[in-house]
Coordinates of C-alpha atoms and ligand atoms in Angstrom, one line a residue:
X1 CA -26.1 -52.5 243.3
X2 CA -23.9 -50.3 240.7
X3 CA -25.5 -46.9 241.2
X4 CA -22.6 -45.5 240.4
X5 CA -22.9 -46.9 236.8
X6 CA -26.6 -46.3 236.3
X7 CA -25.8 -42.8 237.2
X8 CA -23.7 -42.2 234.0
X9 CA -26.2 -44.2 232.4
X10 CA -28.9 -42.0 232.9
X11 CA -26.4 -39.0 232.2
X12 CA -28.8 -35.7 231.3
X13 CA -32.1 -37.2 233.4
X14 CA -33.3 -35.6 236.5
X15 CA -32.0 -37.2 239.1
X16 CA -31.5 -36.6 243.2
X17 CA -29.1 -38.5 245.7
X18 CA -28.9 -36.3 248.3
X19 CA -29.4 -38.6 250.7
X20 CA -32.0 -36.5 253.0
X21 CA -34.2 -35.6 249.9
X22 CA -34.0 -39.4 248.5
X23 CA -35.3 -40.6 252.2
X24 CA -37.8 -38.0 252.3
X25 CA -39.1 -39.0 248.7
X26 CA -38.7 -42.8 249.7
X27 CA -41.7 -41.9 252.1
X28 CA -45.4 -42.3 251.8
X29 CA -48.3 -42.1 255.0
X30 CA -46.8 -45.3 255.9
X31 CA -47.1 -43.6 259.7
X32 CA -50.6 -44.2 259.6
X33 CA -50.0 -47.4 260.9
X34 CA -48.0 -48.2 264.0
X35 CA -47.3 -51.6 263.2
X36 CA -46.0 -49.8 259.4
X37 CA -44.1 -47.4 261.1
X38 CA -42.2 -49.8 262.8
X39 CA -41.5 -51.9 260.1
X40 CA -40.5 -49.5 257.3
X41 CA -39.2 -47.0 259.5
X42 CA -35.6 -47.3 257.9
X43 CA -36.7 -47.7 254.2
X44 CA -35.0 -45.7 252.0
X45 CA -34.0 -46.0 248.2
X46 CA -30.7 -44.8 246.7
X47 CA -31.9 -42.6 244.0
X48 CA -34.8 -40.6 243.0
X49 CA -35.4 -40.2 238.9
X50 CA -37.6 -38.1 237.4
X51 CA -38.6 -38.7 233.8
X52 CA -40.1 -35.9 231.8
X53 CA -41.6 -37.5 229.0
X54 CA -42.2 -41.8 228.4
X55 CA -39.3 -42.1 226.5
X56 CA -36.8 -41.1 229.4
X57 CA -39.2 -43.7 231.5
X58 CA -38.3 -46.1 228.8
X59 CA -34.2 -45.5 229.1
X60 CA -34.5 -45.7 232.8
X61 CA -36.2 -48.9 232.6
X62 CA -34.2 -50.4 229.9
X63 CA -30.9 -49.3 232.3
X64 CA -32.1 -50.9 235.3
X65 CA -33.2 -54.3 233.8
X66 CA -29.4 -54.1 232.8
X67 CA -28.1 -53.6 236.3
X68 CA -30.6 -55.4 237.8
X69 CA -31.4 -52.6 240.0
X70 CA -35.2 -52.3 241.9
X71 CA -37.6 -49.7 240.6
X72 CA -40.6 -48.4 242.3
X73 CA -43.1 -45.8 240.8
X74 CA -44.1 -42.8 243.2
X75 CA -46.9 -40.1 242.1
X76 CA -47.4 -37.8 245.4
X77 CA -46.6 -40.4 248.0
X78 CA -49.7 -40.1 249.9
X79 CA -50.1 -44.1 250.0
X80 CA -51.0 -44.7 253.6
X81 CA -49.5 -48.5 253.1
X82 CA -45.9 -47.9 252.6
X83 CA -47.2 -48.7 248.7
X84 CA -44.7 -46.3 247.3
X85 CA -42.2 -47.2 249.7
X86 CA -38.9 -48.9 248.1
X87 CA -38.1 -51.8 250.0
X88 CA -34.9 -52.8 248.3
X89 CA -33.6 -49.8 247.8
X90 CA -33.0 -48.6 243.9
X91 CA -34.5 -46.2 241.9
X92 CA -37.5 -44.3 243.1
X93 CA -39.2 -43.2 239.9
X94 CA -40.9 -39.9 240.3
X95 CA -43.4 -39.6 237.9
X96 CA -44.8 -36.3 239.2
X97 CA -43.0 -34.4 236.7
X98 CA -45.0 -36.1 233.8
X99 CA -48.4 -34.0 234.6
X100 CA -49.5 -33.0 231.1
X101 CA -53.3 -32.9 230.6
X102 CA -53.1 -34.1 226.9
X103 CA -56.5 -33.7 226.0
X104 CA -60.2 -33.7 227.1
X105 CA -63.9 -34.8 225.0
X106 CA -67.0 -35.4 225.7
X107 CA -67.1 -38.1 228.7
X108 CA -63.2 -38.7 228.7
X109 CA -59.6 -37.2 229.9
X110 CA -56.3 -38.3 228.7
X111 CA -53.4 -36.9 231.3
X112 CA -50.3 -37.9 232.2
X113 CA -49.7 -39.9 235.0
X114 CA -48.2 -37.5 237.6
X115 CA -51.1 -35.0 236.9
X116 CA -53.0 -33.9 240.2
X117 CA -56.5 -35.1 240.4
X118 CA -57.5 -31.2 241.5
X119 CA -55.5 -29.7 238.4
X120 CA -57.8 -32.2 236.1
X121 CA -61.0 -31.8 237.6
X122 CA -59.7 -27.7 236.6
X123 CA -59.5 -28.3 233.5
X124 CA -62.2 -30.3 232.6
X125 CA -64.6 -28.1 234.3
X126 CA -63.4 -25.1 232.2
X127 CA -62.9 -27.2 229.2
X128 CA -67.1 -28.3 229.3
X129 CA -67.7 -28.5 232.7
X130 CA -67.2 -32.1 233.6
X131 CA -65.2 -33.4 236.2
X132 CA -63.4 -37.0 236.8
X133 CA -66.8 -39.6 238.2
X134 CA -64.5 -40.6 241.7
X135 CA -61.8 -39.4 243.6
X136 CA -60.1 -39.7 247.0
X137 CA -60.0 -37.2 249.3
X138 CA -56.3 -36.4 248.6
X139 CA -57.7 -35.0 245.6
X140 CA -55.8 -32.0 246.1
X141 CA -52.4 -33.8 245.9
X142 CA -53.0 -36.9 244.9
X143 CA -51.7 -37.9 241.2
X144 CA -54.3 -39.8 239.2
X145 CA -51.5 -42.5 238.1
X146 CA -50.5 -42.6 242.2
X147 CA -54.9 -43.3 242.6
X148 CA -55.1 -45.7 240.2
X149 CA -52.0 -48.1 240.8
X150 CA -52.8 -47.1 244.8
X151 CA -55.8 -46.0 245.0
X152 CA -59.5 -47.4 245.7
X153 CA -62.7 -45.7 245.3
X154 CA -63.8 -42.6 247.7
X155 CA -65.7 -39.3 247.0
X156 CA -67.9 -40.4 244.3
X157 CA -68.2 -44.3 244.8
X158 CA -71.4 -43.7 246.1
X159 CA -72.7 -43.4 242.5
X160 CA -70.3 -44.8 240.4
X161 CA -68.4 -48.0 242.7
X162 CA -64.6 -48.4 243.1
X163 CA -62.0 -48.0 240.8
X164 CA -61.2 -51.1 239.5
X165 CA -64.9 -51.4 238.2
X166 CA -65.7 -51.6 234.8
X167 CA -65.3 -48.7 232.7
X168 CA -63.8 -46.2 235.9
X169 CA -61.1 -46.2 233.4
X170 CA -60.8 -46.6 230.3
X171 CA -57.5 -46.6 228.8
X172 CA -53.9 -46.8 230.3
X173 CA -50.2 -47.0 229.1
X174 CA -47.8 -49.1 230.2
X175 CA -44.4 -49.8 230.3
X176 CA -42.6 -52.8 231.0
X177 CA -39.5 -53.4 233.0
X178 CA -37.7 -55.4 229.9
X179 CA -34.3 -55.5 228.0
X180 CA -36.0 -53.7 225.4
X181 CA -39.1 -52.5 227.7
X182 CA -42.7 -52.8 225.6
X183 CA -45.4 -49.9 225.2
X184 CA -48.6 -51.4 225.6
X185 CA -51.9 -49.9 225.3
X186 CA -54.6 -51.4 227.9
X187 CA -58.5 -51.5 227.3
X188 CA -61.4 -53.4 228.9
X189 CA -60.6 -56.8 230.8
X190 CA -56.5 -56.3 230.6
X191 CA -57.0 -52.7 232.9
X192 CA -57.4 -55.4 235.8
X193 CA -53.6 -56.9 235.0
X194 CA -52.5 -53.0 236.6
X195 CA -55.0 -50.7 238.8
X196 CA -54.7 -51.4 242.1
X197 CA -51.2 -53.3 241.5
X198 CA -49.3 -50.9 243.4
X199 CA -46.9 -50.5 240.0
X200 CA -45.4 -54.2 240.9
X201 CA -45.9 -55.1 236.7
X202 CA -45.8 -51.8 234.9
X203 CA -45.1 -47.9 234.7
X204 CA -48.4 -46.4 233.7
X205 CA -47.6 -43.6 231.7
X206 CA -50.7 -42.3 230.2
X207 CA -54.2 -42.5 231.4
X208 CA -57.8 -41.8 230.0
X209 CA -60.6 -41.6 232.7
X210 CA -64.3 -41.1 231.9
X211 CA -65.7 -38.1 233.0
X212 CA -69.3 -37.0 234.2
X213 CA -71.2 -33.8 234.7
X214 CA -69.6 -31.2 236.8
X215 CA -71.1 -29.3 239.8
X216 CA -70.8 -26.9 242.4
X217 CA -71.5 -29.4 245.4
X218 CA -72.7 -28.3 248.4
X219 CA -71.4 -29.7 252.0
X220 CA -74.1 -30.2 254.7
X221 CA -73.8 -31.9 258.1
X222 CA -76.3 -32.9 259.8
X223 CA -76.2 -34.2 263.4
X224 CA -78.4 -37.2 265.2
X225 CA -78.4 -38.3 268.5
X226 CA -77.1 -41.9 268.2
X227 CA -74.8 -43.2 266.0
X228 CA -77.4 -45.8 264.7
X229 CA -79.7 -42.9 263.7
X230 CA -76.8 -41.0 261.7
X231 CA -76.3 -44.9 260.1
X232 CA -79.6 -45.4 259.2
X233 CA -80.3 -42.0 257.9
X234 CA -77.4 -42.1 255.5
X235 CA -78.4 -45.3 254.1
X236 CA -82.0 -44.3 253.3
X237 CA -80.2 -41.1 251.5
X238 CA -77.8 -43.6 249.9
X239 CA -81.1 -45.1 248.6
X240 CA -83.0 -41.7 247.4
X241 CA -82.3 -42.1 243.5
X242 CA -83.8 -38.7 243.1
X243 CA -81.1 -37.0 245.5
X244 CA -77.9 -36.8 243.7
X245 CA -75.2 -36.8 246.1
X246 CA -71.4 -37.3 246.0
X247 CA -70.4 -38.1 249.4
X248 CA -72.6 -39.8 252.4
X249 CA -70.4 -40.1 255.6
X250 CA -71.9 -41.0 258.9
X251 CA -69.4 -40.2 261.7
X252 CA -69.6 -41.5 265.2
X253 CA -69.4 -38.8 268.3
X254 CA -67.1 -37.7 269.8
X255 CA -64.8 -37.8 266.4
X256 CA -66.1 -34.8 265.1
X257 CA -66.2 -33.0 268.9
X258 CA -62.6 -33.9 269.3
X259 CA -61.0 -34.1 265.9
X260 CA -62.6 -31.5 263.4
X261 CA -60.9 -28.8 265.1
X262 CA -62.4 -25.9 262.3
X263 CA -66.3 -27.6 262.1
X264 CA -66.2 -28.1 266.3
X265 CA -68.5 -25.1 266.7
X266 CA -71.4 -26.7 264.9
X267 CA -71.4 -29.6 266.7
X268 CA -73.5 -30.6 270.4
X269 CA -71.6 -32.8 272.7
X270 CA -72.4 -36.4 272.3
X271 CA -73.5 -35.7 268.6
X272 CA -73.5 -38.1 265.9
X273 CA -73.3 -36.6 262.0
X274 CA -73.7 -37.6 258.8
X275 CA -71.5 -35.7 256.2
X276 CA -72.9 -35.4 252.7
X277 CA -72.3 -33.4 249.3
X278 CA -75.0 -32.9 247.5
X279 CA -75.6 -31.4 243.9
X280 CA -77.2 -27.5 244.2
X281 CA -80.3 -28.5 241.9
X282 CA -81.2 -31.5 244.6
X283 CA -80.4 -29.3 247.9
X284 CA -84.7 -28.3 248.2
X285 CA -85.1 -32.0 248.1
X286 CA -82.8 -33.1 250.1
X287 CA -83.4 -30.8 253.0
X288 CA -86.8 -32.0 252.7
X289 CA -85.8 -35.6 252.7
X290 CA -83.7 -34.8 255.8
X291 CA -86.5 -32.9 258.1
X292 CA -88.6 -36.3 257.1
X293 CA -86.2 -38.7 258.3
X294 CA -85.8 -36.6 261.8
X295 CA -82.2 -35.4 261.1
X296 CA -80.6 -31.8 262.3
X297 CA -78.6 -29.7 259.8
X298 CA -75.9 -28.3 262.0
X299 CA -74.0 -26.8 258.8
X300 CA -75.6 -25.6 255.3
X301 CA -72.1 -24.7 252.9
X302 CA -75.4 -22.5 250.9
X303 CA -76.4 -20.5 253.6
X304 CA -73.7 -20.4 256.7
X305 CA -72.2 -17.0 256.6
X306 CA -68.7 -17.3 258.2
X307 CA -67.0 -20.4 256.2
X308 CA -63.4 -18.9 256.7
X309 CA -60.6 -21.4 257.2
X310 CA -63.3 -24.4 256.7
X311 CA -62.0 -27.2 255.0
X312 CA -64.1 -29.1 252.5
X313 CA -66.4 -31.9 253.7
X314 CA -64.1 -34.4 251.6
X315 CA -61.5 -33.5 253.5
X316 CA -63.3 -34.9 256.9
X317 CA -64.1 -37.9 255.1
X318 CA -62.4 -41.2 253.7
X319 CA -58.9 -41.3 255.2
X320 CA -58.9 -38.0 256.1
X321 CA -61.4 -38.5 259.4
X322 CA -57.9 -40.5 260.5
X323 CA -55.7 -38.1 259.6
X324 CA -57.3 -35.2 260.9
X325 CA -57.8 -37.4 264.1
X326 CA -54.1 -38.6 264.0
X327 CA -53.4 -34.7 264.5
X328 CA -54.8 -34.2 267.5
X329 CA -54.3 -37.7 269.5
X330 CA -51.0 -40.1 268.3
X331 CA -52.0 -42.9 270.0
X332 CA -55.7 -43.4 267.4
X333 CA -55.4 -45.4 264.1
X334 CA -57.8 -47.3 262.0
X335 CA -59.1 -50.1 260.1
X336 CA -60.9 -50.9 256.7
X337 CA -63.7 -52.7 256.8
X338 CA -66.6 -53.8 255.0
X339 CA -70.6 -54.6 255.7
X340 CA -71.9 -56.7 253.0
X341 CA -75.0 -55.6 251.4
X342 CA -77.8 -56.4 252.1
X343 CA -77.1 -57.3 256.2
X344 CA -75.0 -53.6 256.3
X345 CA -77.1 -52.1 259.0
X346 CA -77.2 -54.9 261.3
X347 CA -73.6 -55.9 261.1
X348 CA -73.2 -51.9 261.6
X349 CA -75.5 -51.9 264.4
X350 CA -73.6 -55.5 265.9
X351 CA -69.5 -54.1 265.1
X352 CA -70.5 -50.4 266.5
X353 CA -71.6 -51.9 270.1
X354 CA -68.9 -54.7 270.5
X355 CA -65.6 -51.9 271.4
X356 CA -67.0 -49.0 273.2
X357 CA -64.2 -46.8 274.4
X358 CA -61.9 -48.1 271.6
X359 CA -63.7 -48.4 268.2
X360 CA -64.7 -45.5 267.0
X361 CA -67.4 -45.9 264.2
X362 CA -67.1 -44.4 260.7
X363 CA -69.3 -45.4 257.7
X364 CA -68.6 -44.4 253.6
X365 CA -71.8 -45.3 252.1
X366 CA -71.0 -46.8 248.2
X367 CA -72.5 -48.2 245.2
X368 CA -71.2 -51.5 245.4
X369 CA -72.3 -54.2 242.0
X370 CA -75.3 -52.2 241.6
X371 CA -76.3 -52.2 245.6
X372 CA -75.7 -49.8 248.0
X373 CA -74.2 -50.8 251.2
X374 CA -71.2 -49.2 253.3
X375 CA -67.5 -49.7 254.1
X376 CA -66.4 -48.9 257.5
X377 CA -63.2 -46.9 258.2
X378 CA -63.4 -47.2 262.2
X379 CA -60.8 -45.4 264.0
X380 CA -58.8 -47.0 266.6
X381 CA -57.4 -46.3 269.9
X382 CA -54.2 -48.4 269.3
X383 CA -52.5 -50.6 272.6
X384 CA -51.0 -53.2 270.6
X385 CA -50.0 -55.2 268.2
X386 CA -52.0 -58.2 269.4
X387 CA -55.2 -56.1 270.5
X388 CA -55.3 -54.4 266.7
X389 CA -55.2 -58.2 265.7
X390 CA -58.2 -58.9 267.7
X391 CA -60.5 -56.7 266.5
X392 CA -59.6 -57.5 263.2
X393 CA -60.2 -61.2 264.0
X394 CA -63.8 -60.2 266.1
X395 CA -65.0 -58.2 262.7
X396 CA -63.7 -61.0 261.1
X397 CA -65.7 -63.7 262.7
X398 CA -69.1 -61.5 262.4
X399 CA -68.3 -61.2 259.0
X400 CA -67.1 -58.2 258.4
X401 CA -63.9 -58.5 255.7
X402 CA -60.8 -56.4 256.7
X403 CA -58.6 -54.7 254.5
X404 CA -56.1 -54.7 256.4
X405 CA -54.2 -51.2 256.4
X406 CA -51.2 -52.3 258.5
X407 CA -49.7 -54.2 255.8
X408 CA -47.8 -53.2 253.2
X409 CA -48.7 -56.0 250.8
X410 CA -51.2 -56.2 248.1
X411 CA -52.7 -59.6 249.2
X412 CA -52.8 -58.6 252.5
X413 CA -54.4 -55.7 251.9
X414 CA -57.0 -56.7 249.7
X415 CA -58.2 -59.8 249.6
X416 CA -56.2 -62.3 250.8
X417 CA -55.5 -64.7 247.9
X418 CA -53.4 -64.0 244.6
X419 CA -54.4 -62.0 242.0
X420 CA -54.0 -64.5 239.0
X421 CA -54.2 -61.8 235.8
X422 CA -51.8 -59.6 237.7
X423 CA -49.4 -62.3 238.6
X424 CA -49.1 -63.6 235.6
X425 CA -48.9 -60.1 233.8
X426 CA -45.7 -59.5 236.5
X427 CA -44.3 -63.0 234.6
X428 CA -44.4 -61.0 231.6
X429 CA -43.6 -57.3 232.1
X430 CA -41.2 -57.6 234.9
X431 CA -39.8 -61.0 234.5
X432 CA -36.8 -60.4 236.7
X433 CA -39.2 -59.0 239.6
X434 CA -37.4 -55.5 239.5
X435 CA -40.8 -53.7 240.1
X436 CA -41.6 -52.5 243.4
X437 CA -40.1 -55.5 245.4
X438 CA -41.6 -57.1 248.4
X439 CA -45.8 -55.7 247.4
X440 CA -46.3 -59.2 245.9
X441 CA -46.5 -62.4 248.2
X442 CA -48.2 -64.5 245.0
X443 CA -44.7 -63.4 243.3
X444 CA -42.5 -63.9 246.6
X445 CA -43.7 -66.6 248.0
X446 CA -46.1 -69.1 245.5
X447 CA -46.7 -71.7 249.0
X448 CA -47.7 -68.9 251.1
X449 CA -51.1 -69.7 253.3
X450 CA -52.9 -66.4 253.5
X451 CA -54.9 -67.5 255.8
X452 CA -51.9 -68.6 258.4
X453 CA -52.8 -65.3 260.6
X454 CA -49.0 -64.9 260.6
X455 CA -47.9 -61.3 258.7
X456 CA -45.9 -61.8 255.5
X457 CA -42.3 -60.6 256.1
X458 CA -40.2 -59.8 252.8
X459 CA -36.6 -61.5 253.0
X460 CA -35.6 -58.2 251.2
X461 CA -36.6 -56.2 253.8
X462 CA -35.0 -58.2 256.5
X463 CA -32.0 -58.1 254.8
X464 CA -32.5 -54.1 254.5
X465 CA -33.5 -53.9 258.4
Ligands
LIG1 C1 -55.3 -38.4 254.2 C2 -55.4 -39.5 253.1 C3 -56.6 -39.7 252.5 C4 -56.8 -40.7 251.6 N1 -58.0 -41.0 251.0 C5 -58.1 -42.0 250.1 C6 -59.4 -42.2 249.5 O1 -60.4 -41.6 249.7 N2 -59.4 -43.3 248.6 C7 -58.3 -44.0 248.2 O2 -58.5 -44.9 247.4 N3 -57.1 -43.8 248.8 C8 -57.0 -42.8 249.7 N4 -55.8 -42.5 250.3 C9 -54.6 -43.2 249.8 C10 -53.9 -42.4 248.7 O3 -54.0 -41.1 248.8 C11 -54.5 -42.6 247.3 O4 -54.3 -44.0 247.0 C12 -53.8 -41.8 246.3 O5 -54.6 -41.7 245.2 C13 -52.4 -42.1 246.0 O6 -51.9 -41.2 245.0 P1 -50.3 -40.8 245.0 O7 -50.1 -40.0 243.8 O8 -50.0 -40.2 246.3 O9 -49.7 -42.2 244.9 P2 -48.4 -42.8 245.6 O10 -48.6 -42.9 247.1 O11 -47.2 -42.1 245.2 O12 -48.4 -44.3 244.9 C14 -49.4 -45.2 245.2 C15 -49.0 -46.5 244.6 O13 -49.0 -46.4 243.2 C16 -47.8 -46.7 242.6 N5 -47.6 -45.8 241.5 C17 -47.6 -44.4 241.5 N6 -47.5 -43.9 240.3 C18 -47.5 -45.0 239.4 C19 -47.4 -45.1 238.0 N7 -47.3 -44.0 237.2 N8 -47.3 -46.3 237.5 C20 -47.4 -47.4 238.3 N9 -47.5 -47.4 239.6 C21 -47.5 -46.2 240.2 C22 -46.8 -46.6 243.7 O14 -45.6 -47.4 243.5 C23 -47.6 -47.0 244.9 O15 -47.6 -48.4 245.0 C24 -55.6 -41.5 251.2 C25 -54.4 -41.3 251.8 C26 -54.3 -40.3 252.8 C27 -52.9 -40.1 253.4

């Protein structure tokens, strides 16, 4: 790899190769995962460039199609699959730098790519108070570009679905990795060829997202006895089309007795919860709808008087319940699950009994094709490598799909088949596979049998190990 060479290339661009910052910014949440830690451990890229505007994007592109040297996109690197991790070393392209909020109207945002979701939300609220439909709860350092090529759904899904839905965005630009690299404009069907591609066939370098009516939501908690009863309560709310709500999060004891270190004073031992944001014009209601359904409310953001130091409830939620659990005990990780609608409650009911002592339950209630239903993100307390694959297998079996979060794979992931319209898109943008190496078994590895229950293992990163 001529690095030497691209470097006078890209003479008067940003650019870092101190090696201790480049392994640092070659870094994502990777650690999340034991079995990702130990795999990507070593990764590191050789140089980090950070483009200021699309045409420097453009040069840097053009350069390393030249060289033939791998690029991989980063936004904030808070990608808890090694997504943003460059495992053939090259360029890490920063595009943090590229942040601009460009403009804002009624219902839509266009911003640059490394914009924080937080910053956006800012100004949209000030601009004519609307905020972005769906975030995750990095929303405070997470880049919008990083979300979407990363990202999923979370704070939000519940009334709007996941991001790669129709019309969660609207409009992105993209780059290709070319001799002469293309600017293309996406809209409708051709969005699918890049969210959730982990930037494998493109550099997004614009985006417009729709927006929706802005408010000052409230966090409540409220606590139940059993798990089943926190479950069952959040789905009826889930169901209340009255109550509008942004974030319905049933939580297993003793996660939030052991693990939510700030909120542990509102909490009874052996308590179940239920976290939920709720819009301040629906709170009556939905206290009311609470006291109906038998439910405590241990914490009322409206009226508790000492909120010092209290996080917000998003920030308990999604992949934070891990993190936050993570903090206090090493050996816990998680999974991704989900319980199809409209058998979510049993397979809840069936999944939460089956590891007592070892699966801890957690439920994000979403809109999902028009139904609600939940997807689970259970935490774990990890032994090894085998066990984690057991329980994956055992929700498997009951039918419960896993996402799998200990791969660092799109397909493995996701799914678990290829991705047709953004294969073929890679054939087209990134003929020469230069674009985050290794994500893409489909590109790898056309004979590879997903279902084969071994792990895909990228020659690349052999080679690098
Ligand atoms: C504590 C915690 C909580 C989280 N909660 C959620 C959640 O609620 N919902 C959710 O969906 N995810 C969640 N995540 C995962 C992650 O935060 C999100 O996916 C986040 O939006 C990623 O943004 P980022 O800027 O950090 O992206 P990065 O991690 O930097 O990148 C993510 C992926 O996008 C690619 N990429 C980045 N920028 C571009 C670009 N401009 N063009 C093309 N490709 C690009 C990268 O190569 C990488 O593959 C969580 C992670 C953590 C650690």
């Amino acid at each position: 790899m001529d690095i030497a060479t691209l470097k006078r290339e890209l003479d008067g661009l940003k650019i870092e190769d101190n090696e201790k910052i480049v392994q640092q910014k070659s870094r994502d949440f990777y650690w999340y995962s034991p079995v990702l830690k130990r795999q990507l451990d070593h990764i590191s890229g050789d140089l980090i460039v950070s483009p200021k505007n699309e045409v420097e994007v453009v040069r840097v592109l053009a350069a390393c199609h030249r060289l033939g040297i791998p690029v991989t996109p980063r936004g904030t690197g808070t990608g808890n699959y090694g997504q943003a991790m460059p495992l053939s070393g090259g360029v890490v392209l920063s595009l943090a730098e590229m942040n601009e909020i460009v403009s804002i109207a009624s219902g839509r945002v266009v911003a640059g790519p490394g914009a924080i979701i937080a910053d956006i939300d800012r100004a949209t609220r000030t601009h004519s108070g609307q905020e972005l439909r769906l975030h995750p709860s990095t929303y405070n350092t997470a880049s919008i570009g990083g979300f979407i090529a990363g990202g999923s759904g979370g704070v939000g899904s519940i009334n709007f679905g996941g991001l790669r839905d129709f019309g969660n965005v609207l409009r992105l630009r993209v780059v290709t990795m070319e001799a002469g690299p293309r600017i293309l404009d996406l809209t409708g069907e051709d969005l699918h060829k890049v969210t959730h591609a982990y930037g494998t066939n493109g550099i997004i370098t614009e985006v417009e997202m729709p927006l929706t009516a802005a408010y000052d939501w409230i966090d409540v908690i409220v606590g139940f006895d059993t798990f089943m009863g926190a479950a069952r309560y959040g789905n009826a709310l889930a169901c209340q089309d009255g109550l509008l709500t942004k974030l319905i999060t049933p939580i297993a004891a003793p996660v939030p007795q052991d693990y939510f270190k700030r909120h542990q004073r509102f909490f009874r031992p052996g308590q179940s919860i239920c976290l939920v944001m709720v819009a301040p014009h629906a709170l009556d209601a939905f206290l009311a709808f609470t006291r109906r359904e038998g439910g405590e409310v241990v914490f009322n953001a409206a009226t508790e008087e000492d909120k010092k130091g209290l996080p917000p409830a998003f920030e308990l939620a999604w992949n934070h319940t891990t993190l936050r659990a993570l903090r206090v005990d090493p050996s816990i990780t998680y999974l991704q699950s989900l319980y199809p609608f409209p058998n979510q409650l049993a397979l809840v009911e069936r999944m939460d009994a089956m590891f007592p002592g070892e699966v801890f339950s957690h439920l994000e209630f979403v809109r999902f094709d028009g139904n609600i239903t939940c997807f689970g993100l259970p935490l774990v307390k990890f032994t090894t490598e085998e066990r984690l694959d057991e329980i994956i297998r055992l929700h498997e079996e009951n039918g419960c799909p896993i996402f799998n979060p200990h791969r660092y794979t799109l397909e493995e992931g996701g799914m678990k088949q290829t991705d047709e319209i953004q294969l073929a898109f890679k054939r087209e943008a990134d003929p020469q596979g230069l674009l985050n190496p290794g994500k893409m078994i489909a590109w790898e590895d056309s004979s590879y049998d997903y279902h084969s229950s071994k792990t895909f293992l990228f020659k690349g990163l052999q080679r690098a190990g």
